[in-house]
Amino acid sequence: MWTLTQAFGPGAEHYADSSVLRNRLSTELRPGDRLLVKGLRAARMEQIVAALCTAFDPPAQPTEPDVQ
């Protein structure tokens, strides 16, 4: 993976530990950012996506009852 990271050039990063990646993304991402996640199921990338969705998903807004 290190060679692939080099191929992407300056700014590319590789994380062997998913918890380090999750923490890094949680501190770097801002509301409105878009992120493409590509990874093997064996890498459990869905756990990273779930953690980020929980961290950045706005709380549900209460809806007004329909008045008729």
mmCIF file of N, CA and C in Angstrom:
data_model
loop_
_atom_site.group_PDB
_atom_site.id
_atom_site.type_symbol
_atom_site.label_atom_id
_atom_site.label_comp_id
_atom_site.label_asym_id
_atom_site.label_seq_id
_atom_site.Cartn_x
_atom_site.Cartn_y
_atom_site.Cartn_z
ATOM 1 N N MET A 1 0.816 -1.195 0.000
ATOM 2 C CA MET A 1 0.000 0.000 0.000
ATOM 3 C C MET A 1 0.854 1.251 0.000
ATOM 4 N N TRP A 2 1.994 1.215 0.617
ATOM 5 C CA TRP A 2 2.842 2.391 0.669
ATOM 6 C C TRP A 2 3.178 2.870 -0.734
ATOM 7 N N THR A 3 3.472 1.958 -1.654
ATOM 8 C CA THR A 3 3.791 2.334 -3.031
ATOM 9 C C THR A 3 2.596 3.002 -3.687
ATOM 10 N N LEU A 4 1.411 2.498 -3.471
ATOM 11 C CA LEU A 4 0.206 3.102 -4.031
ATOM 12 C C LEU A 4 0.007 4.504 -3.464
ATOM 13 N N THR A 5 0.253 4.675 -2.191
ATOM 14 C CA THR A 5 0.133 5.998 -1.582
ATOM 15 C C THR A 5 1.103 6.965 -2.238
ATOM 16 N N GLN A 6 2.319 6.520 -2.518
ATOM 17 C CA GLN A 6 3.294 7.363 -3.211
ATOM 18 C C GLN A 6 2.790 7.746 -4.595
ATOM 19 N N ALA A 7 2.138 6.821 -5.281
ATOM 20 C CA ALA A 7 1.654 7.079 -6.637
ATOM 21 C C ALA A 7 0.608 8.189 -6.661
ATOM 22 N N PHE A 8 -0.129 8.366 -5.584
ATOM 23 C CA PHE A 8 -1.138 9.420 -5.531
ATOM 24 C C PHE A 8 -0.512 10.788 -5.312
ATOM 25 N N GLY A 9 0.721 10.823 -4.873
ATOM 26 C CA GLY A 9 1.434 12.088 -4.751
ATOM 27 C C GLY A 9 1.279 12.753 -3.400
ATOM 28 N N PRO A 10 1.749 14.010 -3.336
ATOM 29 C CA PRO A 10 1.720 14.748 -2.071
ATOM 30 C C PRO A 10 0.304 14.830 -1.503
ATOM 31 N N GLY A 11 0.208 14.651 -0.229
ATOM 32 C CA GLY A 11 -1.091 14.731 0.433
ATOM 33 C C GLY A 11 -1.772 13.385 0.601
ATOM 34 N N ALA A 12 -1.330 12.375 -0.139
ATOM 35 C CA ALA A 12 -1.930 11.043 -0.007
ATOM 36 C C ALA A 12 -1.495 10.437 1.329
ATOM 37 N N GLU A 13 -2.402 9.723 1.946
ATOM 38 C CA GLU A 13 -2.105 9.105 3.234
ATOM 39 C C GLU A 13 -2.599 7.667 3.234
ATOM 40 N N HIS A 14 -1.924 6.832 4.001
ATOM 41 C CA HIS A 14 -2.309 5.433 4.155
ATOM 42 C C HIS A 14 -2.402 5.133 5.644
ATOM 43 N N TYR A 15 -3.440 4.421 6.024
ATOM 44 C CA TYR A 15 -3.637 4.059 7.426
ATOM 45 C C TYR A 15 -3.790 2.551 7.527
ATOM 46 N N ALA A 16 -2.915 1.926 8.281
ATOM 47 C CA ALA A 16 -2.994 0.485 8.493
ATOM 48 C C ALA A 16 -3.983 0.155 9.606
ATOM 49 N N ASP A 17 -4.323 1.137 10.417
ATOM 50 C CA ASP A 17 -5.216 0.940 11.558
ATOM 51 C C ASP A 17 -6.488 1.753 11.332
ATOM 52 N N SER A 18 -7.625 1.077 11.255
ATOM 53 C CA SER A 18 -8.883 1.763 10.944
ATOM 54 C C SER A 18 -9.300 2.750 12.032
ATOM 55 N N SER A 19 -8.940 2.493 13.279
ATOM 56 C CA SER A 19 -9.323 3.440 14.333
ATOM 57 C C SER A 19 -8.550 4.748 14.192
ATOM 58 N N VAL A 20 -7.310 4.678 13.742
ATOM 59 C CA VAL A 20 -6.529 5.893 13.500
ATOM 60 C C VAL A 20 -7.150 6.670 12.340
ATOM 61 N N LEU A 21 -7.546 5.960 11.298
ATOM 62 C CA LEU A 21 -8.206 6.604 10.156
ATOM 63 C C LEU A 21 -9.506 7.268 10.593
ATOM 64 N N ARG A 22 -10.306 6.563 11.354
ATOM 65 C CA ARG A 22 -11.590 7.110 11.816
ATOM 66 C C ARG A 22 -11.369 8.388 12.631
ATOM 67 N N ASN A 23 -10.397 8.362 13.526
ATOM 68 C CA ASN A 23 -10.099 9.548 14.332
ATOM 69 C C ASN A 23 -9.610 10.699 13.468
ATOM 70 N N ARG A 24 -8.768 10.391 12.514
ATOM 71 C CA ARG A 24 -8.239 11.436 11.616
ATOM 72 C C ARG A 24 -9.371 12.076 10.819
ATOM 73 N N LEU A 25 -10.228 11.254 10.237
ATOM 74 C CA LEU A 25 -11.334 11.787 9.449
ATOM 75 C C LEU A 25 -12.291 12.595 10.317
ATOM 76 N N SER A 26 -12.526 12.143 11.523
ATOM 77 C CA SER A 26 -13.442 12.851 12.421
ATOM 78 C C SER A 26 -12.938 14.249 12.752
ATOM 79 N N THR A 27 -11.620 14.420 12.794
ATOM 80 C CA THR A 27 -11.073 15.741 13.102
ATOM 81 C C THR A 27 -10.898 16.606 11.865
ATOM 82 N N GLU A 28 -10.747 15.998 10.703
ATOM 83 C CA GLU A 28 -10.480 16.754 9.480
ATOM 84 C C GLU A 28 -11.737 17.129 8.701
ATOM 85 N N LEU A 29 -12.733 16.259 8.716
ATOM 86 C CA LEU A 29 -13.930 16.520 7.913
ATOM 87 C C LEU A 29 -14.801 17.587 8.560
ATOM 88 N N ARG A 30 -15.468 18.328 7.710
ATOM 89 C CA ARG A 30 -16.390 19.370 8.154
ATOM 90 C C ARG A 30 -17.743 19.125 7.512
ATOM 91 N N PRO A 31 -18.821 19.579 8.144
ATOM 92 C CA PRO A 31 -20.142 19.427 7.526
ATOM 93 C C PRO A 31 -20.126 19.998 6.106
ATOM 94 N N GLY A 32 -20.696 19.240 5.195
ATOM 95 C CA GLY A 32 -20.730 19.647 3.793
ATOM 96 C C GLY A 32 -19.623 19.028 2.957
ATOM 97 N N ASP A 33 -18.570 18.501 3.599
ATOM 98 C CA ASP A 33 -17.515 17.819 2.851
ATOM 99 C C ASP A 33 -18.079 16.551 2.229
ATOM 100 N N ARG A 34 -17.474 16.145 1.146
ATOM 101 C CA ARG A 34 -17.853 14.878 0.505
ATOM 102 C C ARG A 34 -16.651 13.958 0.534
ATOM 103 N N LEU A 35 -16.916 12.702 0.783
ATOM 104 C CA LEU A 35 -15.850 11.730 0.950
ATOM 105 C C LEU A 35 -16.213 10.462 0.200
ATOM 106 N N LEU A 36 -15.289 9.971 -0.604
ATOM 107 C CA LEU A 36 -15.462 8.691 -1.277
ATOM 108 C C LEU A 36 -14.683 7.659 -0.474
ATOM 109 N N VAL A 37 -15.357 6.618 -0.046
ATOM 110 C CA VAL A 37 -14.706 5.557 0.716
ATOM 111 C C VAL A 37 -14.625 4.330 -0.166
ATOM 112 N N LYS A 38 -13.426 3.839 -0.352
ATOM 113 C CA LYS A 38 -13.206 2.646 -1.168
ATOM 114 C C LYS A 38 -12.315 1.735 -0.356
ATOM 115 N N GLY A 39 -12.765 0.531 -0.160
ATOM 116 C CA GLY A 39 -11.950 -0.399 0.602
ATOM 117 C C GLY A 39 -12.565 -1.782 0.617
ATOM 118 N N LEU A 40 -11.795 -2.714 1.044
ATOM 119 C CA LEU A 40 -12.245 -4.100 1.113
ATOM 120 C C LEU A 40 -13.167 -4.311 2.303
ATOM 121 N N ARG A 41 -14.093 -5.236 2.147
ATOM 122 C CA ARG A 41 -14.948 -5.599 3.282
ATOM 123 C C ARG A 41 -14.092 -6.114 4.433
ATOM 124 N N ALA A 42 -13.004 -6.783 4.096
ATOM 125 C CA ALA A 42 -12.108 -7.291 5.137
ATOM 126 C C ALA A 42 -11.511 -6.153 5.959
ATOM 127 N N ALA A 43 -11.413 -4.968 5.371
ATOM 128 C CA ALA A 43 -10.878 -3.808 6.089
ATOM 129 C C ALA A 43 -11.947 -3.158 6.961
ATOM 130 N N ARG A 44 -13.176 -3.656 6.851
ATOM 131 C CA ARG A 44 -14.306 -3.164 7.657
ATOM 132 C C ARG A 44 -14.548 -1.662 7.465
ATOM 133 N N MET A 45 -14.472 -1.239 6.221
ATOM 134 C CA MET A 45 -14.682 0.177 5.919
ATOM 135 C C MET A 45 -16.098 0.617 6.276
ATOM 136 N N GLU A 46 -17.041 -0.332 6.291
ATOM 137 C CA GLU A 46 -18.414 0.040 6.642
ATOM 138 C C GLU A 46 -18.492 0.567 8.076
ATOM 139 N N GLN A 47 -17.586 0.106 8.944
ATOM 140 C CA GLN A 47 -17.562 0.620 10.315
ATOM 141 C C GLN A 47 -17.115 2.082 10.341
ATOM 142 N N ILE A 48 -16.185 2.418 9.481
ATOM 143 C CA ILE A 48 -15.729 3.812 9.386
ATOM 144 C C ILE A 48 -16.862 4.679 8.861
ATOM 145 N N VAL A 49 -17.541 4.193 7.830
ATOM 146 C CA VAL A 49 -18.656 4.955 7.259
ATOM 147 C C VAL A 49 -19.747 5.145 8.310
ATOM 148 N N ALA A 50 -20.075 4.094 9.044
ATOM 149 C CA ALA A 50 -21.117 4.195 10.070
ATOM 150 C C ALA A 50 -20.728 5.203 11.150
ATOM 151 N N ALA A 51 -19.475 5.180 11.580
ATOM 152 C CA ALA A 51 -19.017 6.120 12.608
ATOM 153 C C ALA A 51 -19.083 7.554 12.103
ATOM 154 N N LEU A 52 -18.700 7.766 10.854
ATOM 155 C CA LEU A 52 -18.743 9.120 10.293
ATOM 156 C C LEU A 52 -20.178 9.589 10.102
ATOM 157 N N CYS A 53 -21.050 8.688 9.671
ATOM 158 C CA CYS A 53 -22.462 9.059 9.506
ATOM 159 C C CYS A 53 -23.058 9.458 10.848
ATOM 160 N N THR A 54 -22.718 8.733 11.886
ATOM 161 C CA THR A 54 -23.212 9.063 13.221
ATOM 162 C C THR A 54 -22.668 10.415 13.679
ATOM 163 N N ALA A 55 -21.401 10.662 13.403
ATOM 164 C CA ALA A 55 -20.770 11.903 13.844
ATOM 165 C C ALA A 55 -21.280 13.121 13.085
ATOM 166 N N PHE A 56 -21.618 12.944 11.806
ATOM 167 C CA PHE A 56 -21.957 14.094 10.976
ATOM 168 C C PHE A 56 -23.417 14.183 10.576
ATOM 169 N N ASP A 57 -24.193 13.162 10.861
ATOM 170 C CA ASP A 57 -25.603 13.196 10.486
ATOM 171 C C ASP A 57 -26.325 14.142 11.437
ATOM 172 N N PRO A 58 -26.980 15.164 10.911
ATOM 173 C CA PRO A 58 -27.669 16.082 11.823
ATOM 174 C C PRO A 58 -28.809 15.367 12.535
ATOM 175 N N PRO A 59 -29.101 15.771 13.759
ATOM 176 C CA PRO A 59 -30.207 15.133 14.471
ATOM 177 C C PRO A 59 -31.518 15.384 13.731
ATOM 178 N N ALA A 60 -32.384 14.436 13.820
ATOM 179 C CA ALA A 60 -33.686 14.567 13.153
ATOM 180 C C ALA A 60 -34.438 15.746 13.748
ATOM 181 N N GLN A 61 -35.028 16.530 12.881
ATOM 182 C CA GLN A 61 -35.810 17.680 13.321
ATOM 183 C C GLN A 61 -37.242 17.227 13.572
ATOM 184 N N PRO A 62 -37.822 17.655 14.667
ATOM 185 C CA PRO A 62 -39.224 17.287 14.895
ATOM 186 C C PRO A 62 -40.083 17.910 13.801
ATOM 187 N N THR A 63 -41.055 17.170 13.377
ATOM 188 C CA THR A 63 -41.953 17.676 12.336
ATOM 189 C C THR A 63 -43.222 18.212 12.980
ATOM 190 N N GLU A 64 -43.782 19.180 12.320
ATOM 191 C CA GLU A 64 -45.041 19.754 12.794
ATOM 192 C C GLU A 64 -46.164 18.779 12.475
ATOM 193 N N PRO A 65 -47.069 18.558 13.404
ATOM 194 C CA PRO A 65 -48.205 17.679 13.087
ATOM 195 C C PRO A 65 -49.080 18.346 12.025
ATOM 196 N N ASP A 66 -49.650 17.535 11.176
ATOM 197 C CA ASP A 66 -50.570 18.055 10.158
ATOM 198 C C ASP A 66 -51.835 18.549 10.847
ATOM 199 N N VAL A 67 -52.140 19.798 10.629
ATOM 200 C CA VAL A 67 -53.360 20.378 11.198
ATOM 201 C C VAL A 67 -54.369 20.495 10.073
ATOM 202 N N GLN A 68 -55.525 19.886 10.271
ATOM 203 C CA GLN A 68 -56.555 19.924 9.218
ATOM 204 C C GLN A 68 -57.850 20.414 9.749
#
